[in-house]
mmCIF file of C-alpha atoms in Angstrom:
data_model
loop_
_atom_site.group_PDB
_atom_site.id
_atom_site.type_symbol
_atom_site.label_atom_id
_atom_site.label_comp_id
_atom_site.label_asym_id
_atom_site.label_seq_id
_atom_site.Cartn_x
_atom_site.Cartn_y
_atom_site.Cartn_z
ATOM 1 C CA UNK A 156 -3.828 -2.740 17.502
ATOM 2 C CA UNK A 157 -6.953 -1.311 15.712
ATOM 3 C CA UNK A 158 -8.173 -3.433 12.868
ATOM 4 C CA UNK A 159 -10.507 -3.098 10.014
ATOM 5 C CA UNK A 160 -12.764 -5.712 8.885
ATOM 6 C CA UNK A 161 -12.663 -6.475 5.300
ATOM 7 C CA UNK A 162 -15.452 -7.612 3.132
ATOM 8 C CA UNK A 163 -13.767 -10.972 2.658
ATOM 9 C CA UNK A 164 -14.334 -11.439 6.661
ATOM 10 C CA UNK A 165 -10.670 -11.383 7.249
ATOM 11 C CA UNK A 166 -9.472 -8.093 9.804
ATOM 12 C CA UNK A 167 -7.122 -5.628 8.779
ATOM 13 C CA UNK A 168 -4.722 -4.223 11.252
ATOM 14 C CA UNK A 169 -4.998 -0.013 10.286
ATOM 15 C CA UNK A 170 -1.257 0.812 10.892
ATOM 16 C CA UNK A 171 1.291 -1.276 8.433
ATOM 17 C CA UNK A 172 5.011 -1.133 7.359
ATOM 18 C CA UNK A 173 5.711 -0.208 4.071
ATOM 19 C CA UNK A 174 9.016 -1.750 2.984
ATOM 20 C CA UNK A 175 9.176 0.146 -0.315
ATOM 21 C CA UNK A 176 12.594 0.961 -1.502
ATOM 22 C CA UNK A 177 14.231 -0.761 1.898
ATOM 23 C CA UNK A 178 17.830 -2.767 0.886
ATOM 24 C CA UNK A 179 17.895 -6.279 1.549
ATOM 25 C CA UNK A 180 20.441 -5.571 4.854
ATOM 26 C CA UNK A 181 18.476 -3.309 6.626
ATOM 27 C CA UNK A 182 15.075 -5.586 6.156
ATOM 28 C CA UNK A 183 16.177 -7.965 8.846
ATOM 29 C CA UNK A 184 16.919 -5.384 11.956
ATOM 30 C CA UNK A 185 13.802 -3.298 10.739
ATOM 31 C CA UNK A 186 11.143 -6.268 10.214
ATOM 32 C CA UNK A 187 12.323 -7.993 13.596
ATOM 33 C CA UNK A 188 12.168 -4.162 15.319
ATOM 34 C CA UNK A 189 8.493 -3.202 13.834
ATOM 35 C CA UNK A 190 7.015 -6.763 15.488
ATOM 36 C CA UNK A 191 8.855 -6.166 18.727
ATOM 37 C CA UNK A 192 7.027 -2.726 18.565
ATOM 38 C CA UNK A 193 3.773 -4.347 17.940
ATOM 39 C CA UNK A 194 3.549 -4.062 14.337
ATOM 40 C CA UNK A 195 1.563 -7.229 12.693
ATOM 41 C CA UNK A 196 0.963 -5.504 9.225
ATOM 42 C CA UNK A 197 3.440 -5.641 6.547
ATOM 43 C CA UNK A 198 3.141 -4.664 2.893
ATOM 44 C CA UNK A 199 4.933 -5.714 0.345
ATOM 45 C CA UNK A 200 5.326 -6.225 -3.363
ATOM 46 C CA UNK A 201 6.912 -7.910 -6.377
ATOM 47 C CA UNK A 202 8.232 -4.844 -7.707
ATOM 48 C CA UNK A 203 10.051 -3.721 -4.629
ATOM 49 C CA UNK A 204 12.367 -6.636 -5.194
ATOM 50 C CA UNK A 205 12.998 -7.320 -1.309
ATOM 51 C CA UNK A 206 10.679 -10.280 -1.082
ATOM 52 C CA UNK A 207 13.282 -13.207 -0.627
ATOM 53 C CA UNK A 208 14.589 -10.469 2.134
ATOM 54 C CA UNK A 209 11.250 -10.182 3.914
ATOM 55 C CA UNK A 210 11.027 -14.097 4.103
ATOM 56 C CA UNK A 211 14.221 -14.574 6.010
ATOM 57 C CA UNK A 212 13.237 -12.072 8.316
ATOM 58 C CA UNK A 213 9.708 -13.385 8.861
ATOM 59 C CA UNK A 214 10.602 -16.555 9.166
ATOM 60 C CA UNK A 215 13.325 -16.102 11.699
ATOM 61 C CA UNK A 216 10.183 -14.100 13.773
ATOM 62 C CA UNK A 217 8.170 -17.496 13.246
ATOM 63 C CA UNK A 218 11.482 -19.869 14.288
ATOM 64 C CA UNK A 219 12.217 -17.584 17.417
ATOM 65 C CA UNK A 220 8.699 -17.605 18.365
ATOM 66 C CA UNK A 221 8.745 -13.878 18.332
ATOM 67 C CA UNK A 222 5.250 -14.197 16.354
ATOM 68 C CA UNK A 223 3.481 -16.525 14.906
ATOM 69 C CA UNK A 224 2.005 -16.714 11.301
ATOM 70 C CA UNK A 225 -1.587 -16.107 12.161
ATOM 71 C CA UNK A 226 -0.254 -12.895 14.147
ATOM 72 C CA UNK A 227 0.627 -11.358 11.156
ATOM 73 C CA UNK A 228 -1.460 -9.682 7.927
ATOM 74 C CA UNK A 229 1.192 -9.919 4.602
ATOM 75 C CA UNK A 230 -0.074 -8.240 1.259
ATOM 76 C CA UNK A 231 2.292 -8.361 -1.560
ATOM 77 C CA UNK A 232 1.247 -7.202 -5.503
ATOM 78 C CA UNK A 233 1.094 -8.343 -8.476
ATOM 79 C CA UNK A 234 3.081 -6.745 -11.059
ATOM 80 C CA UNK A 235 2.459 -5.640 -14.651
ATOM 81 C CA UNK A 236 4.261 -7.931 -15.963
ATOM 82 C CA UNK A 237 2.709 -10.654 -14.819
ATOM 83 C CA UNK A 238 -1.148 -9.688 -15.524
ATOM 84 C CA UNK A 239 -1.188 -12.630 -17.765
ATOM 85 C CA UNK A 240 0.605 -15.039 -15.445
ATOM 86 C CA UNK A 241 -1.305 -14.553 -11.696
ATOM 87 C CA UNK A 242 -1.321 -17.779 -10.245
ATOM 88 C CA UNK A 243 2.679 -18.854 -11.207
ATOM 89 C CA UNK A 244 3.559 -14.783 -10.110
ATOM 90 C CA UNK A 245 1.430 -15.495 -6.629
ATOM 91 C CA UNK A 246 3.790 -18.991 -6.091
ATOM 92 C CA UNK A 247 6.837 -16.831 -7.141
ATOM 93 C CA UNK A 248 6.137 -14.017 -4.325
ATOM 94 C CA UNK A 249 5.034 -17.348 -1.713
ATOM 95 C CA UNK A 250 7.796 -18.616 -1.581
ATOM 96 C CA UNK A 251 10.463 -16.102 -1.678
ATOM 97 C CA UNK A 252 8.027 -15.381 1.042
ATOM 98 C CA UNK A 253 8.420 -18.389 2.633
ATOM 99 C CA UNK A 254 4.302 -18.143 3.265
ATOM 100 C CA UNK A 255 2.251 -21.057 2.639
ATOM 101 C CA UNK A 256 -0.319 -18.620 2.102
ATOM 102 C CA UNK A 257 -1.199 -13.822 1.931
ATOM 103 C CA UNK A 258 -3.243 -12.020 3.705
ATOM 104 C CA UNK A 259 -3.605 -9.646 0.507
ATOM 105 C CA UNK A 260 -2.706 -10.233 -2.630
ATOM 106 C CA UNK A 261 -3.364 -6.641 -5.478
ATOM 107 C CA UNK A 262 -3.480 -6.074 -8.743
ATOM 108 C CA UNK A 263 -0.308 -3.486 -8.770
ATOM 109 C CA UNK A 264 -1.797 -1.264 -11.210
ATOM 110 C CA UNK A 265 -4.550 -1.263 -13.572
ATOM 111 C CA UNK A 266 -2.139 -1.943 -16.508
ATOM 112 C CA UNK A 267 -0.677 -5.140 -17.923
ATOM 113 C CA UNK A 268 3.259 -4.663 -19.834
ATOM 114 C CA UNK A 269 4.490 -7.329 -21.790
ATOM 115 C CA UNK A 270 5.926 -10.544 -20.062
ATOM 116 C CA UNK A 271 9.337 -10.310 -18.618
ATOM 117 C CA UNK A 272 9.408 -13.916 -16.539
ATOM 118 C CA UNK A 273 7.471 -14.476 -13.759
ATOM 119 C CA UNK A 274 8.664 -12.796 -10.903
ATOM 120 C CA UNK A 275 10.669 -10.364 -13.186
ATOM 121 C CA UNK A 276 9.325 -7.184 -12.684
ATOM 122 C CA UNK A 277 11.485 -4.588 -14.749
ATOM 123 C CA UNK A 278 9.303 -1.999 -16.568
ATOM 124 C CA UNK A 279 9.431 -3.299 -20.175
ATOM 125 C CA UNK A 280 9.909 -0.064 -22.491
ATOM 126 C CA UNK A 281 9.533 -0.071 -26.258
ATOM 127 C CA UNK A 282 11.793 1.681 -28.317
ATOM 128 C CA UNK A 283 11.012 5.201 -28.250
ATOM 129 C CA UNK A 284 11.665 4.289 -24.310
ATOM 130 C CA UNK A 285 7.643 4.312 -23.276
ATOM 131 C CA UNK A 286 6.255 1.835 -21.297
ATOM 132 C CA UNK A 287 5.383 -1.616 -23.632
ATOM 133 C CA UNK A 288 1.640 -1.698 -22.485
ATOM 134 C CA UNK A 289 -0.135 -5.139 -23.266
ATOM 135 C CA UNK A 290 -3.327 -4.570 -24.732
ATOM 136 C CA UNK A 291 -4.336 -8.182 -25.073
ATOM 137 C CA UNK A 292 -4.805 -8.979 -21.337
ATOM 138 C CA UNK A 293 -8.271 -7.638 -19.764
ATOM 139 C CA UNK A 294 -8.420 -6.063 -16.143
ATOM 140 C CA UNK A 295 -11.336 -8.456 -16.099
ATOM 141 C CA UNK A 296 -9.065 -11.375 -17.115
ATOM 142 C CA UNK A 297 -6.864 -10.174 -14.432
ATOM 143 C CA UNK A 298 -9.147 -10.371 -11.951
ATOM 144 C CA UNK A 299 -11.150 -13.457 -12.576
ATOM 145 C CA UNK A 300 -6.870 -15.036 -11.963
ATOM 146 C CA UNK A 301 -6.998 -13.547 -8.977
ATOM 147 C CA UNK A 302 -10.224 -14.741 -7.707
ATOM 148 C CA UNK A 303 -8.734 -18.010 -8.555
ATOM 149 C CA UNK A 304 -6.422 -17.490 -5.705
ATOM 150 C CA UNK A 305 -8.981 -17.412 -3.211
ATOM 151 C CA UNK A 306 -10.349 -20.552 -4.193
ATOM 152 C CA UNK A 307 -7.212 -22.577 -4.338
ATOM 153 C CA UNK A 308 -6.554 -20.904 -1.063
ATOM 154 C CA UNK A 309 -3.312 -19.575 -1.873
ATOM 155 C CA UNK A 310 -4.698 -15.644 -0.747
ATOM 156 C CA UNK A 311 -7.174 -14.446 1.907
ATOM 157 C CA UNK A 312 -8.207 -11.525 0.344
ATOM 158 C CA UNK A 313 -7.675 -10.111 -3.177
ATOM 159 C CA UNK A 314 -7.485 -6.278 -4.100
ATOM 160 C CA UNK A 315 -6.457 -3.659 -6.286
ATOM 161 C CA UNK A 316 -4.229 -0.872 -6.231
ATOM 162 C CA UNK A 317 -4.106 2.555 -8.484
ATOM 163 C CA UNK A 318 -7.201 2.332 -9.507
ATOM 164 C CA UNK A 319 -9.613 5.425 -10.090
ATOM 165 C CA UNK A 320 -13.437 4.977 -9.650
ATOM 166 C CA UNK A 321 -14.280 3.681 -13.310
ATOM 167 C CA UNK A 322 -11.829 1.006 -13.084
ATOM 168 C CA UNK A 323 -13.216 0.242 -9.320
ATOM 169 C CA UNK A 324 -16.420 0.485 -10.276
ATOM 170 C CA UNK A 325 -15.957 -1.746 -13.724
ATOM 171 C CA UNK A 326 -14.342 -4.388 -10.743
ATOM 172 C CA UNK A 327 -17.168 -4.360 -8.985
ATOM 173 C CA UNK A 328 -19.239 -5.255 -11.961
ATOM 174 C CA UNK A 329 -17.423 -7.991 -13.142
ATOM 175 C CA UNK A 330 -16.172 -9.813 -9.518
ATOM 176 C CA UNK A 331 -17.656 -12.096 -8.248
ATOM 177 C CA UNK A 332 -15.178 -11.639 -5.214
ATOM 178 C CA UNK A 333 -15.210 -8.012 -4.487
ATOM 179 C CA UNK A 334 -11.883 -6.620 -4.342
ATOM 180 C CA UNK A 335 -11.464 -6.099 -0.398
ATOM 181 C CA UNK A 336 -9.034 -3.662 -0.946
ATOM 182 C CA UNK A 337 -8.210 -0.328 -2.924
ATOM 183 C CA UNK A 338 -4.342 1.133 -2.051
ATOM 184 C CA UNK A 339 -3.803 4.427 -3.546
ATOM 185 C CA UNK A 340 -1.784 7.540 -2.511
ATOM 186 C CA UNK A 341 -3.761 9.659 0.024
ATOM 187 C CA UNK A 342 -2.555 12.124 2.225
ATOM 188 C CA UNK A 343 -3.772 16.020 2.996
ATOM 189 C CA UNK A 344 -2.312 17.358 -0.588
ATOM 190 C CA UNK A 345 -3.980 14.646 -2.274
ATOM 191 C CA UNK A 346 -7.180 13.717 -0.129
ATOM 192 C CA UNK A 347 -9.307 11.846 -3.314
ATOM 193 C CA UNK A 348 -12.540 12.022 -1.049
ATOM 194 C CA UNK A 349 -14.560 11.456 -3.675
ATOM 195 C CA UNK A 350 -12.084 7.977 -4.636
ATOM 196 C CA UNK A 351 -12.261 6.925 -0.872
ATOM 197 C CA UNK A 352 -16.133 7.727 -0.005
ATOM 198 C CA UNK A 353 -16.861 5.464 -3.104
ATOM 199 C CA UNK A 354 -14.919 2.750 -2.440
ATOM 200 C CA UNK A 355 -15.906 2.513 1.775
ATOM 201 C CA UNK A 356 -19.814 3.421 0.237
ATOM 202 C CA UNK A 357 -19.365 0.008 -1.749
ATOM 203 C CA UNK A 358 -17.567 -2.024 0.846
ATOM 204 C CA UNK A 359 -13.596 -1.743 -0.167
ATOM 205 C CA UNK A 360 -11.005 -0.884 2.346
ATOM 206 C CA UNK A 361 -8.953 1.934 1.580
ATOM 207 C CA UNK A 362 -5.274 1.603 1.666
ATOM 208 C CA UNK A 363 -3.193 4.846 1.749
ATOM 209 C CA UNK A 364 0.572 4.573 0.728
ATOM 210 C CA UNK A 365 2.405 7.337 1.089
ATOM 211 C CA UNK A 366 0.324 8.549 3.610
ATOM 212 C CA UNK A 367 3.067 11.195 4.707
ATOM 213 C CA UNK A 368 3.208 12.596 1.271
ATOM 214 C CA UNK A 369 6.385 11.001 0.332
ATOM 215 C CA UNK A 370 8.485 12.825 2.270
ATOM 216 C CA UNK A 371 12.275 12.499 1.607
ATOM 217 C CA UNK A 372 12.076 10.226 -0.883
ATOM 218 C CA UNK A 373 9.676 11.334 -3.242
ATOM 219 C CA UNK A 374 11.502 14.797 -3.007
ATOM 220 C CA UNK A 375 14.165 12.972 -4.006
ATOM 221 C CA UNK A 376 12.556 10.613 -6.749
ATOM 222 C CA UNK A 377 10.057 12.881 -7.993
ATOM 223 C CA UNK A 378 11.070 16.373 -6.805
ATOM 224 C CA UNK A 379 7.652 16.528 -5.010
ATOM 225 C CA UNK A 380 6.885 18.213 -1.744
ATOM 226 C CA UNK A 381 5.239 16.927 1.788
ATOM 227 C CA UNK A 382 2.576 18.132 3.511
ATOM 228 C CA UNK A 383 5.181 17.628 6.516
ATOM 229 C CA UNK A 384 6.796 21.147 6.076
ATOM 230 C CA UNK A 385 2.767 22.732 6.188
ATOM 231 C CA UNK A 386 2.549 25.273 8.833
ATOM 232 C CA UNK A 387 -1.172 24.030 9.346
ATOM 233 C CA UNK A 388 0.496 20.508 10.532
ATOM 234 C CA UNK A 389 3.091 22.769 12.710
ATOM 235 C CA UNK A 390 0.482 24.256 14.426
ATOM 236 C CA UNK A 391 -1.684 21.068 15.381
ATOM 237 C CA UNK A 392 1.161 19.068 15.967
ATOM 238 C CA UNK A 393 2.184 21.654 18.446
ATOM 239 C CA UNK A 394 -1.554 21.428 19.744
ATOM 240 C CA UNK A 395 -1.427 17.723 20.624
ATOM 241 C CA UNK A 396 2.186 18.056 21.701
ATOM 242 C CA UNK A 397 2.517 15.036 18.757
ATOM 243 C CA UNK A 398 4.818 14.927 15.415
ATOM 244 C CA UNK A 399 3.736 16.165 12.421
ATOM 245 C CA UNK A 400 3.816 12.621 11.020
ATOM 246 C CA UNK A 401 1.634 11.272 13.779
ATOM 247 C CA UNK A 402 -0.879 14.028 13.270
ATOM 248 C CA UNK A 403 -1.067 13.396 9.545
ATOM 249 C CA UNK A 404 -1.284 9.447 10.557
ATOM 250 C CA UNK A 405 -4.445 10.339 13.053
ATOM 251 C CA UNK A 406 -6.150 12.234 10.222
ATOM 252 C CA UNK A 407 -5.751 9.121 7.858
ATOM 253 C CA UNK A 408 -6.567 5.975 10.633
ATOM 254 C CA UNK A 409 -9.993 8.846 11.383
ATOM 255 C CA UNK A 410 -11.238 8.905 8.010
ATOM 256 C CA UNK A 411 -11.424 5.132 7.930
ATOM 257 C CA UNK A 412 -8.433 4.571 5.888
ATOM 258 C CA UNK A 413 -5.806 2.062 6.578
ATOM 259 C CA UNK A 414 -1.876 3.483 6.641
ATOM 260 C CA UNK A 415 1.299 2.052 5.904
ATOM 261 C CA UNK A 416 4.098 4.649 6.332
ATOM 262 C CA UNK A 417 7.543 3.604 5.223
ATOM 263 C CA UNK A 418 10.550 4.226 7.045
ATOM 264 C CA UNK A 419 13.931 2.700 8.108
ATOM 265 C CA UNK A 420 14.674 4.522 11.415
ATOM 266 C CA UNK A 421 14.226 2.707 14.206
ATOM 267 C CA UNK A 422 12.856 5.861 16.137
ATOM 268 C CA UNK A 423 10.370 6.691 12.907
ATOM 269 C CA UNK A 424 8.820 3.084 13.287
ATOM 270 C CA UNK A 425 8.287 3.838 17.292
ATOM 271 C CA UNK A 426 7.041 7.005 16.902
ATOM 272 C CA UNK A 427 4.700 6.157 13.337
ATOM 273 C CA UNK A 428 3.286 3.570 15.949
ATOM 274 C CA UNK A 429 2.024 5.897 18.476
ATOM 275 C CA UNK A 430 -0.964 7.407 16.826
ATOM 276 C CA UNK A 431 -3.405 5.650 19.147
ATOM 277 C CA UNK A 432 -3.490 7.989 22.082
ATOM 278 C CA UNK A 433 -5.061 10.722 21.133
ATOM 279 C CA UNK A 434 -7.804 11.844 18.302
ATOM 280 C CA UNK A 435 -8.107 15.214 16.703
ATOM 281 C CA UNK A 436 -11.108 17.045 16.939
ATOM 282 C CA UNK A 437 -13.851 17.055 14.199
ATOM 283 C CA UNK A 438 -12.594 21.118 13.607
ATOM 284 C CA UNK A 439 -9.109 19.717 13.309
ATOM 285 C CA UNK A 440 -10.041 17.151 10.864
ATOM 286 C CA UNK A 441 -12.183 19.971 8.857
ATOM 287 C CA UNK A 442 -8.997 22.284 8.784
ATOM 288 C CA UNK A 443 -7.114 18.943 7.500
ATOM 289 C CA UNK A 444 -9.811 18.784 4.991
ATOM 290 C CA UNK A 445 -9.368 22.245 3.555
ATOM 291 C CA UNK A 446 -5.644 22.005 2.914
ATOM 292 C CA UNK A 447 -5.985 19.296 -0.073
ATOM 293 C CA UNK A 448 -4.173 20.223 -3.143
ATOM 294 C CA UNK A 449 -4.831 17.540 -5.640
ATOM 295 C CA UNK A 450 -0.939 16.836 -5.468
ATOM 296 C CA UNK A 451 -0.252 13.389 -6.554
ATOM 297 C CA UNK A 452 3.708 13.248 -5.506
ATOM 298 C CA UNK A 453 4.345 9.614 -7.068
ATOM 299 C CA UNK A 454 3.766 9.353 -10.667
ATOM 300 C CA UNK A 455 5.974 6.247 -12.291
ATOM 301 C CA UNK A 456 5.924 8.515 -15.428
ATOM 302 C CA UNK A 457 8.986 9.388 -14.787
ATOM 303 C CA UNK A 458 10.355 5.891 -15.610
ATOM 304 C CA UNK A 459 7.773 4.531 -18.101
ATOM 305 C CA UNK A 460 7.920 7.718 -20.240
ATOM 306 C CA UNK A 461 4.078 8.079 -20.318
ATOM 307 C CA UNK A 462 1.786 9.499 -17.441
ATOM 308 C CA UNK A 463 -0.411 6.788 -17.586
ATOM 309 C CA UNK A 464 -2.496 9.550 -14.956
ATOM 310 C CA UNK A 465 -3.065 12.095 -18.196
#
């Protein structure tokens, strides 16, 4: 498996799960599936509430000898509840982990909400039902918590996630870890070259969830559309006798960027996998280039009641 090295030192394997919106049944068969495949990447987070699920399933893989830890790269998130309260919300997500220790740990999004418990992680709303932002905790703040982390050796690497280039570039100014990590949404309608050539120019891996545009489940949570249904995609996935999915994939593990696709079919996670026989041309990954729309397809607005992207 391809890897990325990361500014911290630590290597990055390109191609990831994503186990976003996955129930706590299916986790098992799918986690235990994915590493039989050869996946070694798995990203998770607070806010997906599935991390007590993950930690049975990884640590049956450890007891079976299927893998062990140091086979495996785990990233879970901080959430914005918890901007004030990093190092108890890190322990929280350890050990319903089971992990003595994370690959990656990020800063969710740029925004701190008020307190709900650690480990909580519903989106606190005031009463005109918008989001209850916190603006007594400092991204700075934040950060300097997380680079705590490091040094108690709780986390490998520390990152963010969301985050434009002010807010990256503020990060950089005040770190003295450098986040190793940006994950935002990437993906041919929403390409943000000018995001990712900043953050790879400066040293920080990009991350790309929903790399396939969201797909299903954005249509369904945000009425959005893919890029999957783009007749440009037809054509070239035609051309390398590949899936549209796996073209899309190529494009995103050739621009240097690292992917972590979400899905819970079992032929989807075989298939999202093999993306590392073949390469697209430069021309192909110009005509790529010229089909970005500047379509963002997950915006939380919908549940906080303010676009926090305006």
């Amino acid at each position: 498996m391809a890897a990325i090295t990361l500014n911290s030192g630590f290597k990055m394997p390109v191609l990831g799960l994503g186990v976003w919106r996955m129930e706590g049944k299916e986790i098992r068969d799918l986690i235990i599936s994915s590493i039989k495949i050869g996946y070694r990447h798995f990203d998770c987070a607070a806010d997906y509430k599935n991390e007590a699920e993950v930690g049975e399933a990884l640590a049956e893989a450890f007891r079976t000898g299927l893998v062990k830890r140091d086979d495996l790269f785990i990233t879970t998130k901080l959430w914005n509840s918890d901007h004030g309260h990093v190092i108890e919300a890190c322990k929280d997500s350890l050990k319903k982990l089971q992990l003595d220790y994370l690959d990656l740990y990020l800063v969710h999004f740029p925004i701190a909400t008020r307190h709900t418990g650690v480990g909580a992680t519903a989106s606190a709303l005031d009463a005109d039902g918008v989001l209850d932002i916190d603006t007594t905790v400092s991204l700075e703040t934040t950060w300097h918590s997380m680079e705590e982390l490091v040094s108690m050796g709780l986390v490998r690497s520390i990152g963010i996630s969301n985050y434009d280039i002010f807010l990256t570039r503020d990060c950089l100014a005040y770190s003295k870890v450098k986040p190793a990590v940006n994950q935002i949404e990437t993906h041919p309608y929403f390409q943000r070259d000018s995001l990712v050539k900043f953050c790879q120019k400066h040293g920080i891996c990009v991350t790309a969830h929903t790399p396939l545009g969201g797909a299903v489940a954005n249509a369904e949570l945000f009425g959005t559309v893919s890029s999957l249904d783009d007749p440009i995609l037809k054509g070239l996935a035609e051309k390398y006798k590949k899936t549209v999915a796996q073209v899309v994939l190529r494009w995103a593990i050739q621009r240097n960027t690292v992917v972590i696709p979400k899905t819970s079919k079992l032929e989807r996670l075989k298939e999202n996998f093999e993306v590392f026989d073949f390469e697209l041309t430069e021309e192909d990954m110009a005509l790529i280039k010229s089909m970005d729309r500047q379509y963002r397809t997950n915006n939380p607005e919908k549940f906080w009641g303010i676009n926090l992207y305006a």
